[in-house]
mmCIF file of N, CA and C in Angstrom:
data_model
loop_
_atom_site.group_PDB
_atom_site.id
_atom_site.type_symbol
_atom_site.label_atom_id
_atom_site.label_comp_id
_atom_site.label_asym_id
_atom_site.label_seq_id
_atom_site.Cartn_x
_atom_site.Cartn_y
_atom_site.Cartn_z
ATOM 1 N N GLY A 1122 0.802 -1.184 0.000
ATOM 2 C CA GLY A 1122 0.000 0.000 0.000
ATOM 3 C C GLY A 1122 0.850 1.255 0.000
ATOM 4 N N HIS A 1123 0.212 2.349 -0.233
ATOM 5 C CA HIS A 1123 0.910 3.637 -0.272
ATOM 6 C C HIS A 1123 -0.063 4.724 0.186
ATOM 7 N N ILE A 1124 0.333 5.458 1.190
ATOM 8 C CA ILE A 1124 -0.460 6.568 1.715
ATOM 9 C C ILE A 1124 0.196 7.871 1.267
ATOM 10 N N PHE A 1125 -0.596 8.747 0.663
ATOM 11 C CA PHE A 1125 -0.126 10.076 0.283
ATOM 12 C C PHE A 1125 -0.861 11.094 1.143
ATOM 13 N N ASN A 1126 -0.124 11.914 1.879
ATOM 14 C CA ASN A 1126 -0.725 12.975 2.686
ATOM 15 C C ASN A 1126 -0.449 14.321 2.034
ATOM 16 N N MET A 1127 -1.512 15.079 1.801
ATOM 17 C CA MET A 1127 -1.393 16.383 1.168
ATOM 18 C C MET A 1127 -1.063 17.430 2.224
ATOM 19 N N CYS A 1128 0.213 17.676 2.378
ATOM 20 C CA CYS A 1128 0.674 18.726 3.280
ATOM 21 C C CYS A 1128 0.660 20.033 2.497
ATOM 22 N N SER A 1129 1.679 20.834 2.644
ATOM 23 C CA SER A 1129 1.748 22.130 1.968
ATOM 24 C C SER A 1129 3.151 22.675 2.165
ATOM 25 N N ILE A 1130 3.542 23.612 1.346
ATOM 26 C CA ILE A 1130 4.803 24.302 1.595
ATOM 27 C C ILE A 1130 4.728 24.993 2.957
ATOM 28 N N ALA A 1131 3.511 25.267 3.421
ATOM 29 C CA ALA A 1131 3.317 25.846 4.757
ATOM 30 C C ALA A 1131 3.691 24.861 5.861
ATOM 31 N N SER A 1132 3.954 23.606 5.515
ATOM 32 C CA SER A 1132 4.477 22.640 6.485
ATOM 33 C C SER A 1132 5.927 22.954 6.829
ATOM 34 N N LEU A 1133 6.580 23.739 5.972
ATOM 35 C CA LEU A 1133 7.998 24.061 6.147
ATOM 36 C C LEU A 1133 8.247 25.527 6.483
ATOM 37 N N ILE A 1134 7.334 26.405 6.054
ATOM 38 C CA ILE A 1134 7.529 27.847 6.178
ATOM 39 C C ILE A 1134 6.297 28.465 6.839
ATOM 40 N N ALA A 1135 6.514 29.236 7.882
ATOM 41 C CA ALA A 1135 5.393 29.919 8.535
ATOM 42 C C ALA A 1135 5.007 31.156 7.730
ATOM 43 N N TYR A 1136 3.716 31.329 7.526
ATOM 44 C CA TYR A 1136 3.204 32.482 6.793
ATOM 45 C C TYR A 1136 2.424 33.389 7.733
ATOM 46 N N PRO A 1137 2.603 34.708 7.627
ATOM 47 C CA PRO A 1137 1.819 35.619 8.461
ATOM 48 C C PRO A 1137 0.326 35.466 8.178
ATOM 49 N N ASN A 1138 -0.469 35.604 9.199
ATOM 50 C CA ASN A 1138 -1.930 35.505 9.108
ATOM 51 C C ASN A 1138 -2.403 34.129 8.665
ATOM 52 N N GLY A 1139 -1.554 33.137 8.799
ATOM 53 C CA GLY A 1139 -1.936 31.784 8.407
ATOM 54 C C GLY A 1139 -1.696 30.793 9.528
ATOM 55 N N GLY A 1140 -1.845 31.255 10.757
ATOM 56 C CA GLY A 1140 -1.510 30.431 11.913
ATOM 57 C C GLY A 1140 -2.182 29.077 11.952
ATOM 58 N N SER A 1141 -3.492 29.046 11.862
ATOM 59 C CA SER A 1141 -4.222 27.777 11.963
ATOM 60 C C SER A 1141 -3.847 26.837 10.826
ATOM 61 N N TYR A 1142 -3.771 27.380 9.621
ATOM 62 C CA TYR A 1142 -3.417 26.560 8.457
ATOM 63 C C TYR A 1142 -2.000 26.012 8.605
ATOM 64 N N THR A 1143 -1.059 26.884 8.950
ATOM 65 C CA THR A 1143 0.332 26.464 9.084
ATOM 66 C C THR A 1143 0.492 25.425 10.178
ATOM 67 N N ILE A 1144 -0.135 25.642 11.312
ATOM 68 C CA ILE A 1144 -0.056 24.681 12.413
ATOM 69 C C ILE A 1144 -0.583 23.320 11.971
ATOM 70 N N SER A 1145 -1.715 23.305 11.279
ATOM 71 C CA SER A 1145 -2.292 22.024 10.849
ATOM 72 C C SER A 1145 -1.386 21.318 9.850
ATOM 73 N N LYS A 1146 -0.720 22.077 8.980
ATOM 74 C CA LYS A 1146 0.157 21.463 7.983
ATOM 75 C C LYS A 1146 1.472 20.996 8.598
ATOM 76 N N PHE A 1147 2.007 21.731 9.586
ATOM 77 C CA PHE A 1147 3.170 21.248 10.325
ATOM 78 C C PHE A 1147 2.821 19.926 11.004
ATOM 79 N N ALA A 1148 1.639 19.868 11.616
ATOM 80 C CA ALA A 1148 1.201 18.656 12.311
ATOM 81 C C ALA A 1148 1.045 17.487 11.347
ATOM 82 N N LEU A 1149 0.470 17.731 10.184
ATOM 83 C CA LEU A 1149 0.286 16.656 9.212
ATOM 84 C C LEU A 1149 1.626 16.119 8.730
ATOM 85 N N LEU A 1150 2.602 16.987 8.533
ATOM 86 C CA LEU A 1150 3.928 16.529 8.127
ATOM 87 C C LEU A 1150 4.557 15.676 9.225
ATOM 88 N N GLY A 1151 4.448 16.105 10.463
ATOM 89 C CA GLY A 1151 4.967 15.313 11.580
ATOM 90 C C GLY A 1151 4.272 13.971 11.690
ATOM 91 N N PHE A 1152 2.952 13.972 11.559
ATOM 92 C CA PHE A 1152 2.185 12.725 11.581
ATOM 93 C C PHE A 1152 2.644 11.788 10.468
ATOM 94 N N SER A 1153 2.880 12.341 9.286
ATOM 95 C CA SER A 1153 3.311 11.532 8.144
ATOM 96 C C SER A 1153 4.652 10.868 8.422
ATOM 97 N N LYS A 1154 5.563 11.592 9.047
ATOM 98 C CA LYS A 1154 6.879 11.035 9.361
ATOM 99 C C LYS A 1154 6.762 9.889 10.371
ATOM 100 N N VAL A 1155 5.933 10.073 11.387
ATOM 101 C CA VAL A 1155 5.719 9.013 12.374
ATOM 102 C C VAL A 1155 5.042 7.812 11.717
ATOM 103 N N LEU A 1156 4.007 8.070 10.933
ATOM 104 C CA LEU A 1156 3.284 6.994 10.261
ATOM 105 C C LEU A 1156 4.212 6.198 9.348
ATOM 106 N N ARG A 1157 5.100 6.894 8.634
ATOM 107 C CA ARG A 1157 6.061 6.225 7.752
ATOM 108 C C ARG A 1157 6.898 5.229 8.553
ATOM 109 N N GLU A 1158 7.387 5.655 9.710
ATOM 110 C CA GLU A 1158 8.207 4.768 10.540
ATOM 111 C C GLU A 1158 7.401 3.579 11.062
ATOM 112 N N GLU A 1159 6.150 3.818 11.412
ATOM 113 C CA GLU A 1159 5.316 2.755 11.967
ATOM 114 C C GLU A 1159 4.815 1.776 10.913
ATOM 115 N N MET A 1160 4.719 2.189 9.672
ATOM 116 C CA MET A 1160 4.132 1.352 8.623
ATOM 117 C C MET A 1160 5.159 0.662 7.727
ATOM 118 N N LYS A 1161 6.413 1.101 7.744
ATOM 119 C CA LYS A 1161 7.375 0.566 6.784
ATOM 120 C C LYS A 1161 7.592 -0.935 6.941
ATOM 121 N N ASP A 1162 7.559 -1.454 8.164
ATOM 122 C CA ASP A 1162 7.731 -2.897 8.360
ATOM 123 C C ASP A 1162 6.537 -3.697 7.853
ATOM 124 N N LYS A 1163 5.432 -3.026 7.613
ATOM 125 C CA LYS A 1163 4.232 -3.673 7.075
ATOM 126 C C LYS A 1163 4.166 -3.538 5.557
ATOM 127 N N GLY A 1164 5.196 -2.932 4.962
ATOM 128 C CA GLY A 1164 5.229 -2.763 3.515
ATOM 129 C C GLY A 1164 4.374 -1.618 3.007
ATOM 130 N N ILE A 1165 3.968 -0.729 3.901
ATOM 131 C CA ILE A 1165 3.148 0.415 3.493
ATOM 132 C C ILE A 1165 4.029 1.655 3.442
ATOM 133 N N LYS A 1166 4.023 2.312 2.311
ATOM 134 C CA LYS A 1166 4.804 3.530 2.113
ATOM 135 C C LYS A 1166 3.967 4.747 2.498
ATOM 136 N N VAL A 1167 4.645 5.793 2.937
ATOM 137 C CA VAL A 1167 3.970 7.053 3.250
ATOM 138 C C VAL A 1167 4.766 8.182 2.596
ATOM 139 N N THR A 1168 4.080 8.973 1.794
ATOM 140 C CA THR A 1168 4.696 10.105 1.108
ATOM 141 C C THR A 1168 3.957 11.388 1.477
ATOM 142 N N SER A 1169 4.721 12.395 1.847
ATOM 143 C CA SER A 1169 4.160 13.723 2.130
ATOM 144 C C SER A 1169 4.311 14.578 0.883
ATOM 145 N N ILE A 1170 3.239 15.229 0.484
ATOM 146 C CA ILE A 1170 3.258 16.118 -0.673
ATOM 147 C C ILE A 1170 3.199 17.548 -0.141
ATOM 148 N N LEU A 1171 4.174 18.360 -0.532
ATOM 149 C CA LEU A 1171 4.274 19.727 -0.023
ATOM 150 C C LEU A 1171 4.280 20.707 -1.195
ATOM 151 N N PRO A 1172 3.114 20.950 -1.786
ATOM 152 C CA PRO A 1172 3.073 21.877 -2.919
ATOM 153 C C PRO A 1172 2.989 23.330 -2.462
ATOM 154 N N GLY A 1173 3.532 24.192 -3.306
ATOM 155 C CA GLY A 1173 3.319 25.625 -3.147
ATOM 156 C C GLY A 1173 1.983 25.979 -3.777
ATOM 157 N N ALA A 1174 1.815 27.226 -4.116
ATOM 158 C CA ALA A 1174 0.543 27.720 -4.653
ATOM 159 C C ALA A 1174 0.157 26.981 -5.933
ATOM 160 N N THR A 1175 -0.958 26.283 -5.861
ATOM 161 C CA THR A 1175 -1.457 25.460 -6.964
ATOM 162 C C THR A 1175 -2.875 25.904 -7.297
ATOM 163 N N TRP A 1176 -3.171 26.014 -8.580
ATOM 164 C CA TRP A 1176 -4.494 26.463 -9.002
ATOM 165 C C TRP A 1176 -5.581 25.553 -8.452
ATOM 166 N N SER A 1177 -6.591 26.155 -7.839
ATOM 167 C CA SER A 1177 -7.807 25.471 -7.395
ATOM 168 C C SER A 1177 -8.893 26.538 -7.289
ATOM 169 N N ALA A 1178 -10.101 26.094 -7.016
ATOM 170 C CA ALA A 1178 -11.225 27.027 -6.902
ATOM 171 C C ALA A 1178 -11.000 28.054 -5.794
ATOM 172 N N SER A 1179 -10.184 27.715 -4.809
ATOM 173 C CA SER A 1179 -9.943 28.665 -3.715
ATOM 174 C C SER A 1179 -9.204 29.920 -4.189
ATOM 175 N N TRP A 1180 -8.584 29.858 -5.355
ATOM 176 C CA TRP A 1180 -7.890 31.023 -5.913
ATOM 177 C C TRP A 1180 -8.799 31.849 -6.825
ATOM 178 N N ALA A 1181 -9.996 31.379 -7.090
ATOM 179 C CA ALA A 1181 -10.918 32.113 -7.971
ATOM 180 C C ALA A 1181 -11.181 33.502 -7.397
ATOM 181 N N GLY A 1182 -11.129 34.495 -8.252
ATOM 182 C CA GLY A 1182 -11.393 35.858 -7.833
ATOM 183 C C GLY A 1182 -10.192 36.594 -7.264
ATOM 184 N N VAL A 1183 -9.077 35.898 -7.103
ATOM 185 C CA VAL A 1183 -7.868 36.544 -6.595
ATOM 186 C C VAL A 1183 -7.199 37.284 -7.747
ATOM 187 N N ASP A 1184 -6.762 38.501 -7.484
ATOM 188 C CA ASP A 1184 -6.127 39.321 -8.519
ATOM 189 C C ASP A 1184 -4.673 38.873 -8.700
ATOM 190 N N LEU A 1185 -4.526 37.798 -9.449
ATOM 191 C CA LEU A 1185 -3.221 37.183 -9.658
ATOM 192 C C LEU A 1185 -3.273 36.434 -10.973
ATOM 193 N N PRO A 1186 -2.262 36.557 -11.808
ATOM 194 C CA PRO A 1186 -2.299 35.801 -13.062
ATOM 195 C C PRO A 1186 -2.298 34.297 -12.780
ATOM 196 N N LYS A 1187 -3.161 33.579 -13.456
ATOM 197 C CA LYS A 1187 -3.242 32.130 -13.263
ATOM 198 C C LYS A 1187 -1.897 31.470 -13.562
ATOM 199 N N SER A 1188 -1.114 32.086 -14.443
ATOM 200 C CA SER A 1188 0.195 31.538 -14.800
ATOM 201 C C SER A 1188 1.172 31.575 -13.624
ATOM 202 N N ARG A 1189 0.843 32.324 -12.582
ATOM 203 C CA ARG A 1189 1.708 32.425 -11.394
ATOM 204 C C ARG A 1189 1.553 31.222 -10.469
ATOM 205 N N LEU A 1190 0.488 30.450 -10.712
ATOM 206 C CA LEU A 1190 0.187 29.274 -9.896
ATOM 207 C C LEU A 1190 0.588 28.005 -10.642
ATOM 208 N N MET A 1191 0.930 26.984 -9.885
ATOM 209 C CA MET A 1191 1.216 25.690 -10.501
ATOM 210 C C MET A 1191 -0.093 25.043 -10.926
ATOM 211 N N GLN A 1192 0.001 24.135 -11.854
ATOM 212 C CA GLN A 1192 -1.171 23.409 -12.317
ATOM 213 C C GLN A 1192 -1.316 22.100 -11.531
ATOM 214 N N PRO A 1193 -2.530 21.721 -11.171
ATOM 215 C CA PRO A 1193 -2.743 20.481 -10.430
ATOM 216 C C PRO A 1193 -2.143 19.258 -11.125
ATOM 217 N N ARG A 1194 -2.139 19.257 -12.448
ATOM 218 C CA ARG A 1194 -1.597 18.091 -13.162
ATOM 219 C C ARG A 1194 -0.116 17.880 -12.855
ATOM 220 N N ASP A 1195 0.613 18.951 -12.545
ATOM 221 C CA ASP A 1195 2.020 18.783 -12.186
ATOM 222 C C ASP A 1195 2.169 18.079 -10.841
ATOM 223 N N ILE A 1196 1.289 18.368 -9.911
ATOM 224 C CA ILE A 1196 1.301 17.671 -8.623
ATOM 225 C C ILE A 1196 0.945 16.205 -8.856
ATOM 226 N N ALA A 1197 -0.074 15.968 -9.675
ATOM 227 C CA ALA A 1197 -0.502 14.595 -9.975
ATOM 228 C C ALA A 1197 0.623 13.795 -10.621
ATOM 229 N N ARG A 1198 1.368 14.404 -11.511
ATOM 230 C CA ARG A 1198 2.486 13.708 -12.164
ATOM 231 C C ARG A 1198 3.547 13.291 -11.150
ATOM 232 N N ALA A 1199 3.846 14.167 -10.214
ATOM 233 C CA ALA A 1199 4.842 13.843 -9.191
ATOM 234 C C ALA A 1199 4.364 12.695 -8.301
ATOM 235 N N VAL A 1200 3.087 12.721 -7.941
ATOM 236 C CA VAL A 1200 2.516 11.638 -7.134
ATOM 237 C C VAL A 1200 2.577 10.325 -7.904
ATOM 238 N N TRP A 1201 2.225 10.367 -9.166
ATOM 239 C CA TRP A 1201 2.248 9.168 -10.009
ATOM 240 C C TRP A 1201 3.658 8.578 -10.064
ATOM 241 N N CYS A 1202 4.654 9.424 -10.234
ATOM 242 C CA CYS A 1202 6.044 8.945 -10.276
ATOM 243 C C CYS A 1202 6.426 8.268 -8.960
ATOM 244 N N ALA A 1203 6.049 8.864 -7.835
ATOM 245 C CA ALA A 1203 6.361 8.273 -6.534
ATOM 246 C C ALA A 1203 5.644 6.943 -6.347
ATOM 247 N N TRP A 1204 4.414 6.869 -6.814
ATOM 248 C CA TRP A 1204 3.620 5.645 -6.671
ATOM 249 C C TRP A 1204 4.207 4.494 -7.485
ATOM 250 N N GLN A 1205 4.864 4.799 -8.587
ATOM 251 C CA GLN A 1205 5.401 3.772 -9.474
ATOM 252 C C GLN A 1205 6.734 3.189 -9.018
ATOM 253 N N MET A 1206 7.300 3.674 -7.947
ATOM 254 C CA MET A 1206 8.580 3.163 -7.464
ATOM 255 C C MET A 1206 8.473 1.686 -7.098
ATOM 256 N N GLU A 1207 9.597 1.023 -7.194
ATOM 257 C CA GLU A 1207 9.673 -0.377 -6.775
ATOM 258 C C GLU A 1207 9.372 -0.480 -5.277
ATOM 259 N N PRO A 1208 8.956 -1.665 -4.812
ATOM 260 C CA PRO A 1208 8.658 -1.837 -3.384
ATOM 261 C C PRO A 1208 9.839 -1.511 -2.465
ATOM 262 N N SER A 1209 11.043 -1.583 -2.982
ATOM 263 C CA SER A 1209 12.228 -1.324 -2.157
ATOM 264 C C SER A 1209 12.573 0.162 -2.036
ATOM 265 N N ALA A 1210 11.805 1.034 -2.690
ATOM 266 C CA ALA A 1210 12.098 2.475 -2.667
ATOM 267 C C ALA A 1210 10.849 3.264 -2.299
ATOM 268 N N VAL A 1211 11.072 4.379 -1.617
ATOM 269 C CA VAL A 1211 9.963 5.272 -1.277
ATOM 270 C C VAL A 1211 10.422 6.724 -1.435
ATOM 271 N N VAL A 1212 9.573 7.534 -2.009
ATOM 272 C CA VAL A 1212 9.787 8.979 -2.020
ATOM 273 C C VAL A 1212 9.111 9.489 -0.754
ATOM 274 N N GLU A 1213 9.891 9.967 0.187
ATOM 275 C CA GLU A 1213 9.335 10.371 1.473
ATOM 276 C C GLU A 1213 8.605 11.709 1.404
ATOM 277 N N ASP A 1214 9.191 12.668 0.718
ATOM 278 C CA ASP A 1214 8.612 14.009 0.624
ATOM 279 C C ASP A 1214 8.709 14.505 -0.811
ATOM 280 N N ILE A 1215 7.646 15.134 -1.270
ATOM 281 C CA ILE A 1215 7.635 15.776 -2.581
ATOM 282 C C ILE A 1215 7.400 17.260 -2.334
ATOM 283 N N VAL A 1216 8.417 18.075 -2.598
ATOM 284 C CA VAL A 1216 8.304 19.526 -2.451
ATOM 285 C C VAL A 1216 8.290 20.124 -3.851
ATOM 286 N N ILE A 1217 7.195 20.792 -4.193
ATOM 287 C CA ILE A 1217 7.055 21.411 -5.510
ATOM 288 C C ILE A 1217 6.625 22.859 -5.291
ATOM 289 N N ARG A 1218 7.352 23.772 -5.933
ATOM 290 C CA ARG A 1218 7.054 25.190 -5.759
ATOM 291 C C ARG A 1218 6.940 25.862 -7.112
ATOM 292 N N PRO A 1219 6.207 26.964 -7.185
ATOM 293 C CA PRO A 1219 6.150 27.712 -8.435
ATOM 294 C C PRO A 1219 7.561 28.150 -8.859
ATOM 295 N N GLN A 1220 7.813 28.098 -10.141
ATOM 296 C CA GLN A 1220 9.123 28.465 -10.666
ATOM 297 C C GLN A 1220 9.550 29.871 -10.241
ATOM 298 N N LEU A 1221 8.604 30.797 -10.169
ATOM 299 C CA LEU A 1221 8.931 32.180 -9.801
ATOM 300 C C LEU A 1221 8.954 32.415 -8.295
ATOM 301 N N GLY A 1222 8.775 31.360 -7.513
ATOM 302 C CA GLY A 1222 8.837 31.477 -6.059
ATOM 303 C C GLY A 1222 7.467 31.461 -5.401
ATOM 304 N N ASP A 1223 7.491 31.389 -4.090
ATOM 305 C CA ASP A 1223 6.253 31.324 -3.311
ATOM 306 C C ASP A 1223 5.503 32.644 -3.376
ATOM 307 N N LEU A 1224 4.201 32.547 -3.152
ATOM 308 C CA LEU A 1224 3.362 33.752 -3.130
ATOM 309 C C LEU A 1224 3.278 34.307 -1.722
#
């Protein structure tokens, strides 16, 4: 099996006015690391996904060029690559950020 947890770049970097979100994402990353250690002997992989700003409906109406955000398909491609690894390998963390930097 393989568990993918959708964390965030906010799991690594604190953002002003984002306390609750950042705290929850830090916690999810920590949980993922513990779960990985507890599940590896059972053959279950755990991968944390830490994307930066990615286009979704939550960005609708924001005065920002859509080209400034990553596309969901790029996150999906990275997950697919991690999922295809041999049983002897695991991608522990996937960090993907917009080419022009975080928002």
